[in-house]
CSV table of C-alpha atoms in Angstrom, one decimal:
chain,number,residue,atom,x,y,z
A,126,MET,CA,18.1,-3.5,-25.9
A,127,LEU,CA,14.5,-4.7,-23.8
A,128,GLY,CA,15.6,-7.9,-22.2
A,129,ALA,CA,19.2,-7.4,-22.6
A,130,GLU,CA,21.7,-8.6,-20.1
A,131,PHE,CA,25.1,-7.0,-19.2
A,132,GLU,CA,27.2,-6.5,-16.0
A,133,VAL,CA,27.5,-3.0,-14.6
A,134,ASP,CA,29.2,-1.5,-11.8
A,135,VAL,CA,26.9,0.5,-9.4
A,136,THR,CA,28.3,4.0,-8.6
A,137,ASN,CA,25.6,5.7,-6.4
A,138,ILE,CA,22.0,5.4,-5.1
A,139,ALA,CA,18.9,7.4,-6.2
A,140,HIS,CA,15.8,8.5,-5.3
A,141,GLY,CA,13.1,5.8,-4.9
A,142,GLY,CA,15.2,3.0,-3.8
A,143,ILE,CA,17.1,2.0,-6.8
A,144,SER,CA,20.7,2.2,-7.8
A,145,VAL,CA,22.9,4.2,-10.7
A,146,ALA,CA,25.1,2.6,-13.2
A,147,ARG,CA,26.3,3.2,-16.7
A,148,HIS,CA,26.6,1.2,-19.7
A,149,GLU,CA,28.4,2.5,-22.7
A,150,GLY,CA,27.8,5.9,-21.6
A,151,ARG,CA,24.0,5.5,-20.8
A,152,VAL,CA,22.6,6.1,-17.1
A,153,VAL,CA,21.2,2.5,-16.1
A,154,PHE,CA,18.7,2.8,-12.9
A,155,VAL,CA,19.2,-0.9,-11.4
A,156,ALA,CA,16.9,-2.4,-8.9
A,157,ASP,CA,18.0,-4.6,-6.0
A,158,ALA,CA,21.8,-3.5,-6.1
A,159,ILE,CA,24.1,-1.5,-3.8
A,160,PRO,CA,26.4,1.3,-4.7
A,161,GLY,CA,30.1,-0.5,-4.9
A,162,GLU,CA,28.6,-3.5,-6.5
A,163,ARG,CA,29.1,-5.4,-9.8
A,164,VAL,CA,25.9,-6.8,-11.1
A,165,LEU,CA,24.7,-8.7,-13.9
A,166,VAL,CA,21.3,-6.8,-15.0
A,167,ARG,CA,18.3,-7.6,-17.3
A,168,VAL,CA,16.9,-4.3,-18.9
A,169,THR,CA,13.3,-4.1,-18.1
A,170,ASP,CA,12.5,-0.5,-19.5
A,171,ASP,CA,14.3,1.2,-22.5
A,172,ALA,CA,11.5,3.5,-23.7
A,173,LYS,CA,13.6,6.7,-22.7
A,174,LYS,CA,16.7,7.6,-24.9
A,175,SER,CA,18.4,9.3,-21.8
A,176,PHE,CA,18.4,6.3,-19.5
A,177,TRP,CA,17.1,2.3,-19.1
A,178,ARG,CA,15.6,0.8,-16.0
A,179,ALA,CA,16.9,-2.8,-15.3
A,180,GLU,CA,16.8,-5.7,-12.6
A,181,THR,CA,19.6,-7.1,-10.7
A,182,VAL,CA,19.7,-10.6,-12.3
A,183,SER,CA,22.7,-11.7,-10.0
A,184,VAL,CA,25.2,-10.4,-8.0
A,185,VAL,CA,29.0,-10.4,-9.2
A,186,SER,CA,31.0,-8.8,-6.8
A,187,PRO,CA,29.0,-8.2,-3.5
A,188,SER,CA,29.4,-5.0,-1.4
A,189,GLU,CA,30.6,-5.6,2.3
A,190,HIS,CA,27.0,-4.0,2.9
A,191,ARG,CA,24.8,-6.9,1.4
A,192,GLN,CA,23.1,-9.3,3.8
A,193,PRO,CA,20.7,-12.2,3.3
A,194,HIS,CA,17.4,-10.5,2.4
A,195,VAL,CA,14.9,-10.3,5.6
A,196,TRP,CA,12.0,-11.3,3.3
A,197,ALA,CA,13.2,-14.8,1.4
A,198,GLU,CA,10.2,-14.1,-1.0
A,199,ALA,CA,12.1,-10.8,-2.0
A,200,SER,CA,15.4,-11.8,-2.2
A,201,VAL,CA,17.8,-11.7,-5.5
A,202,ASP,CA,18.0,-15.4,-5.5
A,203,ARG,CA,14.4,-15.2,-7.1
A,204,ALA,CA,13.8,-14.2,-10.7
A,205,PRO,CA,13.0,-10.6,-10.5
A,206,GLU,CA,9.4,-10.7,-11.7
A,207,ARG,CA,8.6,-13.2,-8.6
A,208,ARG,CA,10.3,-10.9,-5.9
A,209,ALA,CA,7.9,-9.5,-3.3
A,210,GLY,CA,7.8,-5.9,-3.3
A,211,GLY,CA,7.7,-3.7,-0.3
A,212,ALA,CA,11.1,-4.2,1.0
A,213,GLU,CA,13.2,-3.2,-1.8
A,214,PHE,CA,16.3,-2.4,1.0
A,215,GLY,CA,15.9,-5.6,2.8
A,216,HIS,CA,19.4,-6.8,1.3
A,217,ILE,CA,21.2,-4.2,3.0
A,218,ALA,CA,22.9,-4.1,6.7
A,219,PRO,CA,20.4,-1.7,8.4
A,220,GLY,CA,23.2,1.1,9.2
A,221,HIS,CA,24.0,1.3,5.5
A,222,GLN,CA,20.2,1.7,4.6
A,223,ARG,CA,20.2,4.7,6.7
A,224,GLU,CA,23.3,6.1,5.1
A,225,LEU,CA,21.8,5.7,1.7
A,226,LYS,CA,18.5,7.6,2.8
A,227,ARG,CA,20.7,10.1,4.1
A,228,GLN,CA,22.7,10.6,0.9
A,229,VAL,CA,19.4,11.0,-1.3
A,230,LEU,CA,18.0,13.5,1.4
A,231,ALA,CA,21.2,15.4,1.4
A,232,ASP,CA,21.9,15.3,-2.3
A,233,ALA,CA,18.1,16.6,-2.8
A,234,LEU,CA,18.4,19.4,-0.7
A,235,GLN,CA,21.6,20.4,-2.2
A,236,ARG,CA,20.8,20.0,-5.7
A,237,MET,CA,16.9,21.5,-5.5
A,238,ALA,CA,17.3,24.0,-2.7
A,239,GLY,CA,21.0,25.0,-2.6
A,240,VAL,CA,21.3,23.7,0.8
A,241,ASP,CA,24.1,22.0,2.5
A,242,SER,CA,22.9,19.5,5.2
A,243,ASP,CA,25.0,17.3,7.6
A,244,VAL,CA,21.4,15.5,8.6
A,245,ARG,CA,21.7,11.8,9.6
A,246,VAL,CA,19.1,9.4,9.5
A,247,GLU,CA,18.0,8.2,13.0
A,248,ALA,CA,17.0,4.8,14.1
A,249,ILE,CA,13.9,4.5,16.1
A,250,ASP,CA,13.1,1.8,18.8
A,251,GLY,CA,12.5,-1.6,17.3
A,252,GLU,CA,14.0,-4.8,16.1
A,253,PRO,CA,17.8,-4.6,15.2
A,254,ASP,CA,17.2,-6.0,11.8
A,255,GLY,CA,14.3,-3.7,10.9
A,256,THR,CA,11.6,-6.1,10.9
A,257,GLY,CA,8.2,-6.4,13.1
A,258,TRP,CA,7.2,-2.8,12.6
A,259,ARG,CA,4.2,-2.5,10.6
A,260,THR,CA,0.9,-2.3,12.4
A,261,ARG,CA,-1.1,-1.6,9.2
A,262,LEU,CA,-0.8,-4.1,6.2
A,263,ARG,CA,-2.2,-4.6,2.7
A,264,LEU,CA,-2.0,-7.3,0.7
A,265,HIS,CA,-3.5,-8.1,-2.6
A,266,VAL,CA,-5.8,-10.6,-3.9
A,267,ALA,CA,-5.0,-12.9,-7.1
A,268,LYS,CA,-7.5,-14.1,-9.5
A,269,ASP,CA,-8.0,-17.5,-7.9
A,270,GLY,CA,-8.4,-15.7,-4.2
A,271,THR,CA,-4.8,-16.2,-3.1
A,272,LEU,CA,-3.2,-13.6,-1.0
A,273,GLY,CA,0.0,-11.7,-1.1
A,274,PRO,CA,1.9,-8.2,-2.0
A,275,PHE,CA,2.3,-7.3,-5.4
A,276,ALA,CA,5.9,-8.0,-7.0
A,277,ALA,CA,8.3,-5.2,-7.3
A,278,ARG,CA,7.2,-2.7,-10.0
A,279,SER,CA,4.4,-4.7,-11.0
A,280,HIS,CA,0.5,-5.4,-10.2
A,281,THR,CA,1.2,-9.4,-9.8
A,282,VAL,CA,0.3,-10.7,-6.8
A,283,ILE,CA,3.0,-13.0,-5.2
A,284,PRO,CA,2.2,-15.8,-2.9
A,285,VAL,CA,4.2,-15.6,0.4
A,286,ASP,CA,4.7,-17.7,3.4
A,287,SER,CA,5.6,-14.6,5.8
A,288,VAL,CA,5.5,-11.0,6.1
A,289,PRO,CA,8.4,-10.2,8.2
A,290,LEU,CA,7.8,-6.3,8.3
A,291,ALA,CA,4.5,-6.9,10.1
A,292,SER,CA,4.3,-6.5,13.8
A,293,PRO,CA,3.8,-9.6,15.7
A,294,GLU,CA,0.0,-9.3,16.2
A,295,VAL,CA,-0.2,-8.4,12.5
A,296,ALA,CA,1.8,-11.3,11.3
A,297,ARG,CA,-0.1,-13.6,13.7
A,298,LEU,CA,-3.5,-12.6,12.3
A,299,THR,CA,-2.5,-12.6,8.3
A,300,PRO,CA,-4.4,-15.1,6.5
A,301,LEU,CA,-1.8,-16.3,4.0
A,302,ASP,CA,-3.3,-19.4,3.6
A,303,GLU,CA,-7.0,-18.3,3.2
A,304,ARG,CA,-8.6,-17.5,-0.2
A,305,PHE,CA,-10.8,-14.3,-0.8
A,306,ASN,CA,-12.7,-14.8,-3.7
A,307,GLY,CA,-14.6,-11.5,-4.7
A,308,ALA,CA,-12.0,-9.2,-3.0
A,309,THR,CA,-9.3,-7.3,-4.3
A,310,HIS,CA,-7.1,-6.4,-1.3
A,311,VAL,CA,-7.1,-7.5,2.6
A,312,ASP,CA,-6.2,-4.9,5.3
A,313,ILE,CA,-4.7,-6.4,8.6
A,314,VAL,CA,-4.7,-3.7,11.0
A,315,ALA,CA,-3.7,-4.2,14.9
A,316,PRO,CA,-4.2,-0.7,16.6
A,317,SER,CA,-2.5,0.2,19.6
A,318,GLY,CA,-5.7,0.9,22.0
A,319,SER,CA,-8.3,-1.3,20.2
A,320,ASN,CA,-8.6,-5.1,19.1
A,321,ALA,CA,-7.3,-6.0,15.6
A,322,PHE,CA,-8.8,-6.1,12.3
A,323,VAL,CA,-9.0,-8.3,9.2
A,324,LEU,CA,-10.7,-6.4,6.7
A,325,ALA,CA,-11.5,-7.7,3.0
A,326,GLY,CA,-12.0,-5.1,0.7
A,327,ASP,CA,-12.9,-4.2,-2.9
A,328,SER,CA,-11.0,-1.1,-4.6
A,329,THR,CA,-13.3,-1.4,-7.6
A,330,SER,CA,-16.5,-0.7,-5.4
A,331,LYS,CA,-17.9,2.8,-5.7
A,332,GLY,CA,-19.0,3.0,-2.1
A,333,ARG,CA,-16.9,4.0,0.9
A,334,PRO,CA,-16.4,1.0,3.4
A,335,LYS,CA,-18.7,1.5,6.5
A,336,PRO,CA,-16.6,3.2,9.3
A,337,HIS,CA,-15.3,1.9,12.1
A,338,ARG,CA,-13.8,3.7,14.8
A,339,VAL,CA,-10.4,2.5,16.6
A,340,THR,CA,-8.1,3.8,19.3
A,341,GLU,CA,-4.6,4.5,18.9
A,342,LEU,CA,-2.3,5.6,21.8
A,343,VAL,CA,0.6,7.9,21.8
A,344,GLY,CA,1.8,8.0,25.4
A,345,GLU,CA,-1.3,8.0,27.5
A,346,ARG,CA,-3.0,10.0,25.0
A,347,GLU,CA,-5.8,8.2,23.1
A,348,PHE,CA,-6.6,9.1,19.4
A,349,ALA,CA,-10.1,8.2,17.6
A,350,VAL,CA,-9.2,7.2,13.9
A,351,ASP,CA,-11.1,4.9,11.5
A,352,VAL,CA,-9.8,1.3,11.1
A,353,ARG,CA,-9.0,2.2,7.3
A,354,GLY,CA,-8.1,5.8,8.2
A,355,PHE,CA,-4.6,7.2,7.9
A,356,TRP,CA,-2.5,6.5,11.0
A,357,GLN,CA,1.4,6.2,11.2
A,358,VAL,CA,2.2,2.7,10.3
A,359,HIS,CA,5.3,2.1,12.2
A,360,HIS,CA,4.5,1.1,16.0
A,361,GLY,CA,6.8,3.9,17.1
A,362,ALA,CA,6.2,6.8,14.6
A,363,ALA,CA,3.3,8.5,16.2
A,364,GLN,CA,5.3,8.9,19.4
A,365,THR,CA,8.5,9.9,17.2
A,366,LEU,CA,6.8,12.4,15.4
A,367,THR,CA,5.0,13.9,18.3
A,368,SER,CA,8.3,14.6,20.1
A,369,ALA,CA,10.2,15.5,16.8
A,370,VAL,CA,7.4,18.4,16.1
A,371,GLN,CA,7.3,19.6,19.5
A,372,ASP,CA,11.1,20.0,19.7
A,373,ALA,CA,11.3,21.3,16.3
A,374,ILE,CA,9.1,24.4,17.2
A,375,ASP,CA,11.1,27.3,18.3
A,376,GLY,CA,9.6,28.1,21.7
A,377,ASP,CA,10.6,31.8,21.2
A,378,LEU,CA,8.8,32.3,18.1
A,379,PHE,CA,5.5,30.5,19.4
A,380,ASP,CA,2.6,32.6,20.4
A,381,PRO,CA,-0.3,30.2,21.7
A,382,ARG,CA,-2.9,32.9,21.0
A,383,ALA,CA,-1.9,33.5,17.2
A,384,SER,CA,-3.6,31.6,14.6
A,385,ASN,CA,-1.5,28.2,14.8
A,386,HIS,CA,-2.5,25.4,12.2
A,387,ASP,CA,-1.6,22.0,11.4
A,388,LEU,CA,-2.4,21.6,7.8
A,389,TYR,CA,-3.0,18.3,6.2
A,390,GLY,CA,-3.8,17.4,9.9
A,391,GLY,CA,-5.6,14.1,9.7
A,392,VAL,CA,-7.0,13.2,12.9
A,393,GLY,CA,-4.9,15.8,14.7
A,394,LEU,CA,-2.1,13.9,16.1
A,395,LEU,CA,0.4,16.8,15.4
A,396,ALA,CA,-2.0,19.5,16.4
A,397,ALA,CA,-2.3,17.9,19.9
A,398,ALA,CA,1.5,17.6,19.9
A,399,VAL,CA,1.8,21.4,19.6
A,400,ALA,CA,-1.0,22.1,22.3
A,401,ASP,CA,0.3,19.7,24.5
A,402,ARG,CA,3.7,21.1,24.7
A,403,PHE,CA,2.6,24.9,24.9
A,404,GLY,CA,-0.6,24.3,27.1
A,405,PRO,CA,-4.6,24.8,27.4
A,406,THR,CA,-4.5,28.3,26.0
A,407,THR,CA,-3.1,27.2,22.8
A,408,ARG,CA,-5.3,28.3,19.5
A,409,ILE,CA,-4.8,25.5,17.0
A,410,THR,CA,-6.7,24.6,13.9
A,411,THR,CA,-6.6,21.5,12.1
A,412,VAL,CA,-7.4,21.5,8.3
A,413,GLU,CA,-7.9,18.0,6.5
A,414,SER,CA,-9.8,17.1,3.4
A,415,ASP,CA,-11.3,13.8,4.7
A,416,ALA,CA,-14.6,14.6,6.7
A,417,LEU,CA,-14.4,11.5,8.7
A,418,ALA,CA,-10.7,12.4,9.7
A,419,THR,CA,-11.9,15.7,10.5
A,420,ASP,CA,-14.9,14.3,12.8
A,421,HIS,CA,-12.0,12.3,14.7
A,422,ALA,CA,-9.9,15.3,15.0
A,423,ALA,CA,-12.5,17.2,16.6
A,424,SER,CA,-13.1,14.7,19.1
A,425,ASN,CA,-9.4,14.1,19.6
A,426,LEU,CA,-8.7,17.9,20.2
A,427,VAL,CA,-11.8,18.4,22.3
A,428,GLU,CA,-10.0,19.5,25.7
A,429,TRP,CA,-8.3,22.8,23.9
A,430,LEU,CA,-10.9,25.2,23.9
A,431,GLY,CA,-9.2,27.3,21.1
A,432,SER,CA,-8.9,24.3,19.0
A,433,GLN,CA,-11.0,23.6,15.8
A,434,ALA,CA,-11.1,20.9,13.1
A,435,VAL,CA,-11.9,22.1,9.5
A,436,THR,CA,-12.9,19.9,6.7
A,437,SER,CA,-11.2,21.4,3.2
A,438,ARG,CA,-8.5,20.9,1.0
A,439,VAL,CA,-5.7,22.8,2.2
A,440,ASP,CA,-5.3,24.7,-1.1
A,441,ARG,CA,-8.8,25.4,-1.5
A,442,TYR,CA,-8.9,26.7,2.8
A,443,LEU,CA,-5.9,28.9,2.0
A,444,GLN,CA,-7.0,30.4,-1.2
A,445,GLY,CA,-10.3,31.2,0.8
A,446,LEU,CA,-8.2,33.5,2.8
A,447,ARG,CA,-6.8,35.3,0.0
A,448,GLY,CA,-7.6,38.8,-0.3
A,449,SER,CA,-9.2,38.9,3.4
A,450,ALA,CA,-7.7,41.0,6.3
A,451,THR,CA,-6.3,37.5,7.8
A,452,SER,CA,-2.8,37.5,8.8
A,453,TRP,CA,-0.7,34.6,10.6
A,454,ARG,CA,1.7,36.9,11.9
A,455,GLY,CA,3.0,35.1,15.1
A,456,ALA,CA,1.5,31.8,13.9
A,457,THR,CA,3.2,28.3,13.7
A,458,VAL,CA,2.2,26.3,10.8
A,459,VAL,CA,2.6,22.7,10.9
A,460,LEU,CA,2.6,21.0,7.5
A,461,ASP,CA,2.5,17.4,6.7
A,462,PRO,CA,1.6,17.4,3.1
A,463,PRO,CA,1.1,14.1,0.9
A,464,ARG,CA,3.9,12.4,-0.8
A,465,SER,CA,3.9,15.0,-3.5
A,466,GLY,CA,4.5,17.9,-1.2
A,467,ALA,CA,2.8,21.3,-0.7
A,468,GLY,CA,3.6,22.6,-4.1
A,469,LYS,CA,3.8,26.4,-5.4
A,470,GLU,CA,0.4,27.2,-4.8
A,471,VAL,CA,0.5,26.3,-1.1
A,472,VAL,CA,3.8,27.8,-0.7
A,473,ASP,CA,2.6,31.1,-1.8
A,474,HIS,CA,-0.3,31.2,0.3
A,475,LEU,CA,1.4,30.3,3.3
A,476,VAL,CA,4.2,33.0,2.5
A,477,GLY,CA,1.5,35.7,2.0
A,478,LEU,CA,-0.1,34.8,5.7
A,479,GLU,CA,3.3,35.7,7.2
A,480,PRO,CA,3.5,33.1,9.9
A,481,ALA,CA,6.4,33.3,12.3
A,482,GLN,CA,7.5,29.5,11.5
A,483,ILE,CA,6.7,26.7,9.3
A,484,VAL,CA,7.5,23.0,10.9
A,485,TYR,CA,7.5,20.8,7.8
A,486,VAL,CA,6.8,16.8,8.1
A,487,ALA,CA,7.9,15.1,4.8
A,488,CYS,CA,7.5,11.3,3.7
A,489,ASP,CA,9.5,12.4,0.4
A,490,PRO,CA,12.8,14.0,0.5
A,491,VAL,CA,12.6,15.4,-3.2
A,492,ALA,CA,9.2,16.9,-2.6
A,493,LEU,CA,10.6,18.4,0.5
A,494,ALA,CA,13.8,19.8,-1.1
A,495,ARG,CA,11.3,20.9,-4.0
A,496,ASP,CA,9.2,22.9,-1.4
A,497,VAL,CA,12.1,24.4,0.6
A,498,ALA,CA,13.4,25.5,-2.8
A,499,LEU,CA,10.0,27.4,-3.0
A,500,LEU,CA,10.4,29.0,0.2
A,501,ARG,CA,13.9,30.0,-0.2
A,502,GLU,CA,13.0,31.8,-3.1
A,503,ARG,CA,10.6,33.6,-1.4
A,504,GLY,CA,12.9,34.7,1.7
A,505,TRP,CA,12.7,31.8,4.1
A,506,GLU,CA,15.6,29.4,5.5
A,507,LEU,CA,15.9,26.2,6.7
A,508,SER,CA,16.8,26.3,10.3
A,509,ARG,CA,16.4,22.7,11.5
A,510,LEU,CA,16.5,19.4,10.2
A,511,ARG,CA,16.1,16.0,11.4
A,512,ALA,CA,15.3,12.7,9.4
A,513,PHE,CA,14.0,9.2,11.0
A,514,ASP,CA,14.2,5.9,9.7
A,515,LEU,CA,10.5,5.1,10.3
A,516,PHE,CA,10.3,2.6,7.3
A,517,PRO,CA,13.1,0.3,7.7
A,518,ASN,CA,14.2,-2.0,4.9
A,519,THR,CA,12.3,0.2,2.3
A,520,HIS,CA,14.0,3.3,0.8
A,521,HIS,CA,11.3,5.8,2.6
A,522,VAL,CA,12.5,8.4,5.3
A,523,GLU,CA,10.6,10.6,7.4
A,524,ALA,CA,12.0,14.3,7.7
A,525,VAL,CA,11.0,16.8,10.0
A,526,ALA,CA,12.3,20.5,8.9
A,527,THR,CA,11.9,24.0,10.6
A,528,LEU,CA,11.8,27.0,8.4
A,529,VAL,CA,11.8,30.8,9.2
A,530,PRO,CA,11.9,33.9,7.3
A,531,ALA,CA,15.4,35.0,6.8
A,532,GLY,CA,17.0,37.4,8.3
């Protein structure tokens, strides 16, 4: 059936920005569709017996929430293999994008963790159509040196004339009409407190690019970060998460002198959020596997005498505490794991250290739900949850959850 075309009625949304339909009893995961639509699809993957994957070829009966795509090069009007990737919700009205993200998050929590949630996905300041927010952009280089994003679900570079999700400064600097022979990608970075950069790179090179320190601003606070290092991409995300983490901490459970931790801490953004809320006596340790980020974290947290930055993988750091007399009783732990989540080993170590509360920052709703399920099995409960639309016109959503021991 590979390449077969047929019409389907789209019924609901699934994790990953794809919709769900059925054809002759078989589940079909459909890209570029909206629940409630009837679309003509083409099968792109039939390797699994239980489901197929398909692309929308054309829309037969459009949803009331369908809009002209914010990125012409990603529109359903183009052949599927020529659609730019990275804006897979751009054909959906912004308010309905947030509703679909809410459904995915709430469904994952209910299905995987047994938690019913009335969470909503909050919009943050920016353009009403969800464009103009990316302060960091990576484009890829085709064999002929031209620049563009990958096509959706492939590694084919698509030439484009615009980058509408980019911030105005990033869009202005993006060299779409230049050739980059010898490079595999180009990064355009516009820090809030430093000059912007256009950086060609080669992902096949074994050496790490030379570090270059830039400054990011969150309110009046400055953060040192490497120009290619991790920093929140949306121009308002760092401030949003700072405030959300501060609000998520139960002040009655917080002890500034306990062994408070920021795990997967990067350059110390969330550790600083904690210390800013609770004052100069706050003890907090940030743990991060990237040594350069840890160096920057040490600099960013220097004003708090009770702070320290540790270079280590989180699982190894926690493993090293196992069997010792170490206890985190009374401690608050901020957890900001990668998209795959924290996982069983980290959760087991955390529970064994007996902290007072965990504030979990999640960029993947399924990983969050999986870890919430692990914590609930070990006697913890979800007490607070907020979600934020930090990636408009994509399927991604950020959530901040508070978990405490049950009872």
